[in-house]
mmCIF file with all atom_site columns, C-alpha atoms in Angstrom:
data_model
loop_
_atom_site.group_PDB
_atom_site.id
_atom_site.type_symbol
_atom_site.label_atom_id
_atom_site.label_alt_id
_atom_site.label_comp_id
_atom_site.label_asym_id
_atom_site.label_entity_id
_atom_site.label_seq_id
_atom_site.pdbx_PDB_ins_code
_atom_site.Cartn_x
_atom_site.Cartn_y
_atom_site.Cartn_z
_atom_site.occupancy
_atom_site.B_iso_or_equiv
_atom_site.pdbx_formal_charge
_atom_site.auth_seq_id
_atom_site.auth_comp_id
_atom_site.auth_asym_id
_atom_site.auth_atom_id
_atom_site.pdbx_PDB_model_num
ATOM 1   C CA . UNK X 1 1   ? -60.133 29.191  7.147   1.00 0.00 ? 1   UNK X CA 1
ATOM 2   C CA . UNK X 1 2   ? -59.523 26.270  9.495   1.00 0.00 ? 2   UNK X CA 1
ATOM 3   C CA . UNK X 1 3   ? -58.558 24.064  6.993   1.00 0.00 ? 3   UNK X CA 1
ATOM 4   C CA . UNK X 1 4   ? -55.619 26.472  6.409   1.00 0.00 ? 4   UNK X CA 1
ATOM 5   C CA . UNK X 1 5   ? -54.635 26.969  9.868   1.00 0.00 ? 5   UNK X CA 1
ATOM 6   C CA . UNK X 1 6   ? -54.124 23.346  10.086  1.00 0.00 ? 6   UNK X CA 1
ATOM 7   C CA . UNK X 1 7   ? -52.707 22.901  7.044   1.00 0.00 ? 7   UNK X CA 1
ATOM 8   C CA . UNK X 1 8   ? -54.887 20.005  5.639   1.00 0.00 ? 8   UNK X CA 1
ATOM 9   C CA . UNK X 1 9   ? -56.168 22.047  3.030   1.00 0.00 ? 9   UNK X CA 1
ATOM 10  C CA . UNK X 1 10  ? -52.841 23.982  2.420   1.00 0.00 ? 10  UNK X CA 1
ATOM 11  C CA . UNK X 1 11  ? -51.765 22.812  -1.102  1.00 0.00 ? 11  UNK X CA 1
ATOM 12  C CA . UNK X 1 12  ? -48.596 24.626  -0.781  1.00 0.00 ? 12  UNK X CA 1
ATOM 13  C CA . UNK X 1 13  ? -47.445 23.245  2.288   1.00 0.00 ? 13  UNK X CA 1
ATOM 14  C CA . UNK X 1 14  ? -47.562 20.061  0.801   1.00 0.00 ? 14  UNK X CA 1
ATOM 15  C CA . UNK X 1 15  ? -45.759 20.989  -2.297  1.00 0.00 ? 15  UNK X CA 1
ATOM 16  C CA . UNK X 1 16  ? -42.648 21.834  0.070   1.00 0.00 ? 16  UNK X CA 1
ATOM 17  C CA . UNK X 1 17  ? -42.394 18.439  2.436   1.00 0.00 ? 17  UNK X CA 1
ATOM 18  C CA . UNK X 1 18  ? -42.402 16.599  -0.708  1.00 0.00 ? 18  UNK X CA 1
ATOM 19  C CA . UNK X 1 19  ? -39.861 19.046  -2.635  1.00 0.00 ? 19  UNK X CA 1
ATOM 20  C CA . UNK X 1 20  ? -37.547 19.123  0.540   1.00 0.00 ? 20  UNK X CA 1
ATOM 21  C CA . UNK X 1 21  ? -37.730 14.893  0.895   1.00 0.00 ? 21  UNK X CA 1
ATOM 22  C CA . UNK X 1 22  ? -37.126 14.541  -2.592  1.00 0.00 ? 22  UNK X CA 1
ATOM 23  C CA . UNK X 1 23  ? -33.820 17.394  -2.549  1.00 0.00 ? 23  UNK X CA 1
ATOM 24  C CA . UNK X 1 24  ? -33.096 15.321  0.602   1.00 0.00 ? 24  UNK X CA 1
ATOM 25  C CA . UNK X 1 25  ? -33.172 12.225  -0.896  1.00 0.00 ? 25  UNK X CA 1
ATOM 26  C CA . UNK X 1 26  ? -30.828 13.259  -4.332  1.00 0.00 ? 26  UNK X CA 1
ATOM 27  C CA . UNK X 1 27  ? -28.045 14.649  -2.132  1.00 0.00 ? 27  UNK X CA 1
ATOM 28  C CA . UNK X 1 28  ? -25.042 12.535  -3.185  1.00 0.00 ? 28  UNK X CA 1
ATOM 29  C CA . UNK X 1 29  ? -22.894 11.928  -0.338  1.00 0.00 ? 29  UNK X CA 1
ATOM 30  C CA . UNK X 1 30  ? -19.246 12.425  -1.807  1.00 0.00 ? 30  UNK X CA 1
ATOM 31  C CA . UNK X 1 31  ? -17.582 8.636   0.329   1.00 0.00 ? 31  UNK X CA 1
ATOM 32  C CA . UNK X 1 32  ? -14.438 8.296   -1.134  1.00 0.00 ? 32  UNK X CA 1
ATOM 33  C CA . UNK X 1 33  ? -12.435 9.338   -4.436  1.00 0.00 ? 33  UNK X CA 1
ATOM 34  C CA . UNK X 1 34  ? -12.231 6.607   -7.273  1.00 0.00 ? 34  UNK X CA 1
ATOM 35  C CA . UNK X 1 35  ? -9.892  4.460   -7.325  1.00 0.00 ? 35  UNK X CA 1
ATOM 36  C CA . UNK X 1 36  ? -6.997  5.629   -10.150 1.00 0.00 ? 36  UNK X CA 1
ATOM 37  C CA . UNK X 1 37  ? -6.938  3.008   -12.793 1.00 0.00 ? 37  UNK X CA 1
ATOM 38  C CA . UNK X 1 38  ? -3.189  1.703   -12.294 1.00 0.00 ? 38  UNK X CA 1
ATOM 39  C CA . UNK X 1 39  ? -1.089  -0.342  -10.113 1.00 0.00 ? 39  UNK X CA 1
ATOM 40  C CA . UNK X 1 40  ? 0.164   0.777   -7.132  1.00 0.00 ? 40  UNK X CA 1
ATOM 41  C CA . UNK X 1 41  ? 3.090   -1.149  -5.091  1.00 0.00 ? 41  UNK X CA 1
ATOM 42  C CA . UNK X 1 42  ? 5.128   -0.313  -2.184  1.00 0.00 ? 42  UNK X CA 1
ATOM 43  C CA . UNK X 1 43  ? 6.552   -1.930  1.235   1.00 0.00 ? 43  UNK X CA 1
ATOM 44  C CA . UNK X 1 44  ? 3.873   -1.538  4.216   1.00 0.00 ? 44  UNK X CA 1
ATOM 45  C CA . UNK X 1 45  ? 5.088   -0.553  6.926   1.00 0.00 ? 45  UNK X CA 1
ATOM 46  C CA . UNK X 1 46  ? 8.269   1.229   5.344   1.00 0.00 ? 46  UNK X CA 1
ATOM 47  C CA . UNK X 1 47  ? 10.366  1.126   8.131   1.00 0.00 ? 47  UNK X CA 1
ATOM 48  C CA . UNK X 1 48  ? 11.318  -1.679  10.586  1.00 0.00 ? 48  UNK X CA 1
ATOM 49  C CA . UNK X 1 49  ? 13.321  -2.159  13.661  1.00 0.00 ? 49  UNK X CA 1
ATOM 50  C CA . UNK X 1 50  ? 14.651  -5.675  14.484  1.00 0.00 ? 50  UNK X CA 1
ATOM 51  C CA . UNK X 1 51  ? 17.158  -7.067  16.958  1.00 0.00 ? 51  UNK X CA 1
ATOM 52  C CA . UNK X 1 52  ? 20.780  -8.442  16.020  1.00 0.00 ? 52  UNK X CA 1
ATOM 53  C CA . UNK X 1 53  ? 19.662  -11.812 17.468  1.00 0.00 ? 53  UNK X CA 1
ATOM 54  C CA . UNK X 1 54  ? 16.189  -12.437 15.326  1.00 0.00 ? 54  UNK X CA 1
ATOM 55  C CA . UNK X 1 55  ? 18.288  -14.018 12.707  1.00 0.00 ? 55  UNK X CA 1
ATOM 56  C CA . UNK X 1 56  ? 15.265  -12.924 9.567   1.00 0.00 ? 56  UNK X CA 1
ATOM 57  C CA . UNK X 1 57  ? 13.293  -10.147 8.914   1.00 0.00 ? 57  UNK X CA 1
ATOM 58  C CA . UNK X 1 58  ? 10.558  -10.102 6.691   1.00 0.00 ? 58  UNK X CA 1
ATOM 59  C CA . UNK X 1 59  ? 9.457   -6.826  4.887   1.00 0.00 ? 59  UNK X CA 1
ATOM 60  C CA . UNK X 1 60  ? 6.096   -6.558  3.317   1.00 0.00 ? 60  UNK X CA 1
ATOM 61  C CA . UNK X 1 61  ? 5.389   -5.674  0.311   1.00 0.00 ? 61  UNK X CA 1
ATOM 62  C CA . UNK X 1 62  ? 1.160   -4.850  -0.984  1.00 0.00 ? 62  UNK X CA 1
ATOM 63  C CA . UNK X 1 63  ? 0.211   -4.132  -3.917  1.00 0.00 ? 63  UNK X CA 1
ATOM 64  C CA . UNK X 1 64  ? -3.069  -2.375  -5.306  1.00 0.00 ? 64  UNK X CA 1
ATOM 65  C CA . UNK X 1 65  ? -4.915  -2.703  -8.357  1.00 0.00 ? 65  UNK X CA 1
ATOM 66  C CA . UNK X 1 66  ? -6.958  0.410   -8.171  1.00 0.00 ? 66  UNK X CA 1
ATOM 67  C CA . UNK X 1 67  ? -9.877  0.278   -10.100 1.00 0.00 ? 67  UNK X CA 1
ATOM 68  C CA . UNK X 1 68  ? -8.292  -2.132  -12.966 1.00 0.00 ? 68  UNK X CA 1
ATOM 69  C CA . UNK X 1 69  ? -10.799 -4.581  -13.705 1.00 0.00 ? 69  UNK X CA 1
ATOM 70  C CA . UNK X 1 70  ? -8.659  -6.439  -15.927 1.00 0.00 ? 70  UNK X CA 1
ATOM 71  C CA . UNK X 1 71  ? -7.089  -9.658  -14.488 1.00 0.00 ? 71  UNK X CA 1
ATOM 72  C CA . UNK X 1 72  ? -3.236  -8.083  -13.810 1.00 0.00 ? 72  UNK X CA 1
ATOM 73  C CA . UNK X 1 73  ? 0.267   -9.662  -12.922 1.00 0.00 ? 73  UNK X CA 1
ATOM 74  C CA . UNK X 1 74  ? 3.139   -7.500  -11.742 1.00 0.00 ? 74  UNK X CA 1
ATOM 75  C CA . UNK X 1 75  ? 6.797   -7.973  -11.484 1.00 0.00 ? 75  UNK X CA 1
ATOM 76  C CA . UNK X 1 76  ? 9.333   -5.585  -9.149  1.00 0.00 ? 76  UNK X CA 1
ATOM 77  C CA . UNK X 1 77  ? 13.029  -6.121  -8.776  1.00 0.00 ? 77  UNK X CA 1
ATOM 78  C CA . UNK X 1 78  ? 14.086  -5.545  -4.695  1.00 0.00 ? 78  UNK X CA 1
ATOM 79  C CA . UNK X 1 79  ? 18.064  -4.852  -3.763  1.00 0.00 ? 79  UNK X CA 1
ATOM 80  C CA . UNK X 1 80  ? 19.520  -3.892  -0.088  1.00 0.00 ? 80  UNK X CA 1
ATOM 81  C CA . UNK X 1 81  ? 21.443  -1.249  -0.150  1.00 0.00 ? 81  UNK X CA 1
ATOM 82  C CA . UNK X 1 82  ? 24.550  -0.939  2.423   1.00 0.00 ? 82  UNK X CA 1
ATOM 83  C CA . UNK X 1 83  ? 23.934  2.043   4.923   1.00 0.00 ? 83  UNK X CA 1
ATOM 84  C CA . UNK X 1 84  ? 25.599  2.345   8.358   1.00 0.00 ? 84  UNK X CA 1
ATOM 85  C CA . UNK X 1 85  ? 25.179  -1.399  8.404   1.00 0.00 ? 85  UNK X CA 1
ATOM 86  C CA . UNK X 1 86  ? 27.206  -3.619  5.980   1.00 0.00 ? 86  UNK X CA 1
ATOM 87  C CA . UNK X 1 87  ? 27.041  -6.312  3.762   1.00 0.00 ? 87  UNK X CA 1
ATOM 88  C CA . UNK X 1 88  ? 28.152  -9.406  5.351   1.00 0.00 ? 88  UNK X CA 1
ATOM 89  C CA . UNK X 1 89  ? 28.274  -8.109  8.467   1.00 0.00 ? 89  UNK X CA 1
ATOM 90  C CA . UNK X 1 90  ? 24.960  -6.968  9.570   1.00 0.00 ? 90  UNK X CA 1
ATOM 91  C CA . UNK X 1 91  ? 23.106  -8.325  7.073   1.00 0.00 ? 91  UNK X CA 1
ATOM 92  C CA . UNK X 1 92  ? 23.123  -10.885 3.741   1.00 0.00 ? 92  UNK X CA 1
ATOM 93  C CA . UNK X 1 93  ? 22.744  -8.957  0.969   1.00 0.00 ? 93  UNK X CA 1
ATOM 94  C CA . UNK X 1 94  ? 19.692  -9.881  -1.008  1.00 0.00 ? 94  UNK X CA 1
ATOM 95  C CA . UNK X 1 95  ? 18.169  -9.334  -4.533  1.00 0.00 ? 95  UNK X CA 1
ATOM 96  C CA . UNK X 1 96  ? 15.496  -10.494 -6.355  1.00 0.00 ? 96  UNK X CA 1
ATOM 97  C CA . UNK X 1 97  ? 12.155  -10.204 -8.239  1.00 0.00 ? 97  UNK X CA 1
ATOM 98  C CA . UNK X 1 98  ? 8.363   -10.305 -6.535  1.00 0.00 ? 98  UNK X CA 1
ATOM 99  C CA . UNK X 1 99  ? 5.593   -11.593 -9.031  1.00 0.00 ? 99  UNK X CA 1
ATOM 100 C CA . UNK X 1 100 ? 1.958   -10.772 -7.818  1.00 0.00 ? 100 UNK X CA 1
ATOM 101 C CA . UNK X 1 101 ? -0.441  -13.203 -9.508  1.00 0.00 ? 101 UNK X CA 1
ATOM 102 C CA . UNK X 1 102 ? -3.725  -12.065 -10.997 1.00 0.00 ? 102 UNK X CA 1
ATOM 103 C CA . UNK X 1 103 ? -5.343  -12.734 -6.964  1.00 0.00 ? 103 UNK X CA 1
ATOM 104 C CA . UNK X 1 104 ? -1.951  -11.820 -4.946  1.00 0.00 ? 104 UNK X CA 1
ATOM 105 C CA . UNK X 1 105 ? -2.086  -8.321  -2.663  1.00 0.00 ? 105 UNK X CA 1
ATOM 106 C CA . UNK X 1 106 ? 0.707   -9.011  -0.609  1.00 0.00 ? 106 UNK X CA 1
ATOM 107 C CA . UNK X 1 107 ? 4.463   -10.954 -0.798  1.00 0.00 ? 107 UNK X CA 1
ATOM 108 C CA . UNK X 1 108 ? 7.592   -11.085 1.593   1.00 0.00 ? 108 UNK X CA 1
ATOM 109 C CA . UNK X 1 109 ? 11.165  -10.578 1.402   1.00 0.00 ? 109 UNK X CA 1
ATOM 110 C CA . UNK X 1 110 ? 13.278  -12.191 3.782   1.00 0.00 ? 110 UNK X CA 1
ATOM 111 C CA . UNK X 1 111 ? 16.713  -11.029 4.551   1.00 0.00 ? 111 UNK X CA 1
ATOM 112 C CA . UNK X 1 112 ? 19.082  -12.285 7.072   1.00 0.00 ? 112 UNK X CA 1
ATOM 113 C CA . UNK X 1 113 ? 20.743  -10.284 9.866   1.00 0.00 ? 113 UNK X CA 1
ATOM 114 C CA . UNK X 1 114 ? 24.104  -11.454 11.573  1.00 0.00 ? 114 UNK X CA 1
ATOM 115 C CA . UNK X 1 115 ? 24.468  -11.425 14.961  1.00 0.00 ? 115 UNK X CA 1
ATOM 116 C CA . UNK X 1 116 ? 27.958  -10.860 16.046  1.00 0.00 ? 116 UNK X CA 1
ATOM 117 C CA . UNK X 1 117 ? 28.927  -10.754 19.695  1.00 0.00 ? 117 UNK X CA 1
ATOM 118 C CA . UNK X 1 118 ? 31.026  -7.322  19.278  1.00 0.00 ? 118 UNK X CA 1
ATOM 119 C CA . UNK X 1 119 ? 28.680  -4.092  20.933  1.00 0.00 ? 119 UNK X CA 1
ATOM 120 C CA . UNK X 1 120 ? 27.812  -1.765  18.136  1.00 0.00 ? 120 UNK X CA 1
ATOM 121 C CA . UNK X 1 121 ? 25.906  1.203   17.201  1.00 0.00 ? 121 UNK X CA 1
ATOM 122 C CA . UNK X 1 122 ? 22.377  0.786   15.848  1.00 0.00 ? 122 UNK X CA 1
ATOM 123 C CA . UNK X 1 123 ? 22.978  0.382   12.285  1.00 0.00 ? 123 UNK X CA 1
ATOM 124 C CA . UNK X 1 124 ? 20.625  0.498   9.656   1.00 0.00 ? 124 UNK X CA 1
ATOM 125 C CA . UNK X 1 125 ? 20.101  -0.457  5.625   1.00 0.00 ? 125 UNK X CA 1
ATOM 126 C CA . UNK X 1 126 ? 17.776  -0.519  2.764   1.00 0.00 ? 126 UNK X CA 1
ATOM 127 C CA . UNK X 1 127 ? 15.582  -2.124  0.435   1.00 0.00 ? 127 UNK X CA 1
ATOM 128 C CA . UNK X 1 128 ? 14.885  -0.121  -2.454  1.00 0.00 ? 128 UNK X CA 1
ATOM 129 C CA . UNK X 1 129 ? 12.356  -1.170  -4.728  1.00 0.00 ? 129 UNK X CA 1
ATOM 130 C CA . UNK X 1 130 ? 12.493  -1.038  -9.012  1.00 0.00 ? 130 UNK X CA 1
ATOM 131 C CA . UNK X 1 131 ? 12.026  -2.152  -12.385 1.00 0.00 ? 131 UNK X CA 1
ATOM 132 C CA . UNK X 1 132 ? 7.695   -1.876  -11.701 1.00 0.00 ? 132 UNK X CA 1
ATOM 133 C CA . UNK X 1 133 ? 6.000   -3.712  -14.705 1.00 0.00 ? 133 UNK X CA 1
ATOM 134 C CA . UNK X 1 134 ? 1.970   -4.311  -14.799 1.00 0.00 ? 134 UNK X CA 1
ATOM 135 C CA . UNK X 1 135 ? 0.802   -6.002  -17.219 1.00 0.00 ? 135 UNK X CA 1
ATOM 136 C CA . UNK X 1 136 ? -2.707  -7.887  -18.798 1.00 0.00 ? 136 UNK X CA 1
ATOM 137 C CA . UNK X 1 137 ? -2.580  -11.942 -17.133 1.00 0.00 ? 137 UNK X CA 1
ATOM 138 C CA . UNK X 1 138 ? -4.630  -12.491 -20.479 1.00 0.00 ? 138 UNK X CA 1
ATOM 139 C CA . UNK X 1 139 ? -1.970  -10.667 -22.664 1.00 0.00 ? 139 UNK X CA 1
ATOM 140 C CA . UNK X 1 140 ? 1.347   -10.176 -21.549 1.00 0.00 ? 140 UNK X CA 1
ATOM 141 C CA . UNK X 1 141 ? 2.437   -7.467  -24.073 1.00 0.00 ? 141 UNK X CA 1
ATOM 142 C CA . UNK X 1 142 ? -0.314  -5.181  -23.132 1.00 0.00 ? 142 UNK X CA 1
ATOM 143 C CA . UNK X 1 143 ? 0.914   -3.695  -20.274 1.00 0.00 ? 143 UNK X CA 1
ATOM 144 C CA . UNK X 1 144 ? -0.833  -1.551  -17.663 1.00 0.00 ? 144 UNK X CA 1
ATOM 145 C CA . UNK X 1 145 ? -0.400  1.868   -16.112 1.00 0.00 ? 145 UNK X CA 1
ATOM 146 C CA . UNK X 1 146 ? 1.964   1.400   -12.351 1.00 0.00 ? 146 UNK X CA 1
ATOM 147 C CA . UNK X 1 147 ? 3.664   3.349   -10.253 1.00 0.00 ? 147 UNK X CA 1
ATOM 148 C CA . UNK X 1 148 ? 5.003   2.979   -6.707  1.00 0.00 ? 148 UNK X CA 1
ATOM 149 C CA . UNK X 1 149 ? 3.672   4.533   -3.340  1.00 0.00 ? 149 UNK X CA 1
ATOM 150 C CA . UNK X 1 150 ? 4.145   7.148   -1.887  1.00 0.00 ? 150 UNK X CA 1
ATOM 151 C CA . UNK X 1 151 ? 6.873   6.752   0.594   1.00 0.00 ? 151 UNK X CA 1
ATOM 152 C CA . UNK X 1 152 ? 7.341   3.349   -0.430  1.00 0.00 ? 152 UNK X CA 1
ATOM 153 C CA . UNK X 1 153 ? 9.587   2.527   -2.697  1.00 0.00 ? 153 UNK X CA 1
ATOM 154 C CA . UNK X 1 154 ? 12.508  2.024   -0.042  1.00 0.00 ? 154 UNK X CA 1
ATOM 155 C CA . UNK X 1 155 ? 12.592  0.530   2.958   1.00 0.00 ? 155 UNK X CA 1
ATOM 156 C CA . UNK X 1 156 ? 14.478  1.164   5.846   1.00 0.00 ? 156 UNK X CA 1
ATOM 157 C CA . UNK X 1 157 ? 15.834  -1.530  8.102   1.00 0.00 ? 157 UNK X CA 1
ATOM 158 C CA . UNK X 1 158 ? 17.466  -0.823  11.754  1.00 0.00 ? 158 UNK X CA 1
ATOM 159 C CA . UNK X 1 159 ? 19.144  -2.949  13.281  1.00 0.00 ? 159 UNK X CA 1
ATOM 160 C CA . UNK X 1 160 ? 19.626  -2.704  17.260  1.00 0.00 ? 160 UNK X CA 1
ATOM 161 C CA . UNK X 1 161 ? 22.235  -4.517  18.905  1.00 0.00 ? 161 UNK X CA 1
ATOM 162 C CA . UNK X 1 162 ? 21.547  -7.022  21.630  1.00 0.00 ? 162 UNK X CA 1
ATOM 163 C CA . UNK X 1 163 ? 25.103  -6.920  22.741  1.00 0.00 ? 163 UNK X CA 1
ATOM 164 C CA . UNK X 1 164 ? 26.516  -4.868  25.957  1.00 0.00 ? 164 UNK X CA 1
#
């Protein structure tokens, strides 16, 4: 009887520690969803603010393989796109393509701003980003599943005028 009050003797008492550490132990924490398999590119951040006077700005563009474990390249076309702010005046219109090599996350477009010395409303244009192609480094006709971000396609550029 003391043995059981105690528990030393208490078979099923055991039983239960060891059944609760080993449910413990085969809990599977969920982390984080996989990763899709497919590219994934898009400007980060999406939106940027710059002075009349800075003369550049550089937009960022990342790109993400997912869970690909293929050795990838990728190719998107960029174009501004003439808002409240125009061509020539606010800004050189630019164009172009990005290639990501197999260990490239992350490239830069640069586009010019003019700085006049006329005051003017904050004016503002885009960069819109197309033509996404993923493809095998190994084999370039086998190409590989892509889309853009979320959000991040197009860019938006403000431009605030330093003038008074």
């Amino acid at each position: 009887a003391i043995r059981k009050m105690t528990g030393n003797g208490d078979i099923s008492i055991k039983r239960l520690k060891e059944r609760a550490e080993d449910e413990h132990q085969n809990v599977a924490m969920p982390l984080m969803p996989d990763k899709p398999k497919q590219v994934t590119v898009g400007f980060d951040p999406a939106e940027y603010c710059v002075l009349e006077n800075v003369g550049t700005v550089e937009l960022r563009c990342v790109l993400d393989r997912g869970s690909l474990a293929v050795s990838t390249e990728v190719t998107v076309t960029y174009t501004t796109i003439a808002d409240t702010a125009a061509e020539y005046e606010d800004f050189i219109p630019t164009q172009g393509v990005l290639t990501f090599g197999p260990s490239e996350s992350e490239k830069f477009i640069e586009i010019g701003i003019v700085d006049n010395d006329e005051y003017e409303d904050d004016e503002q244009f885009f960069v819109k980003l197309t033509n996404l192609d993923a493809y095998c480094a190994d084999n370039p006709g086998q190409k590989l599943p892509a889309q853009f971000k979320e959000g991040g396609s197009v860019a938006t550029v403000m431009i605030i005028d330093g003038d008074k």
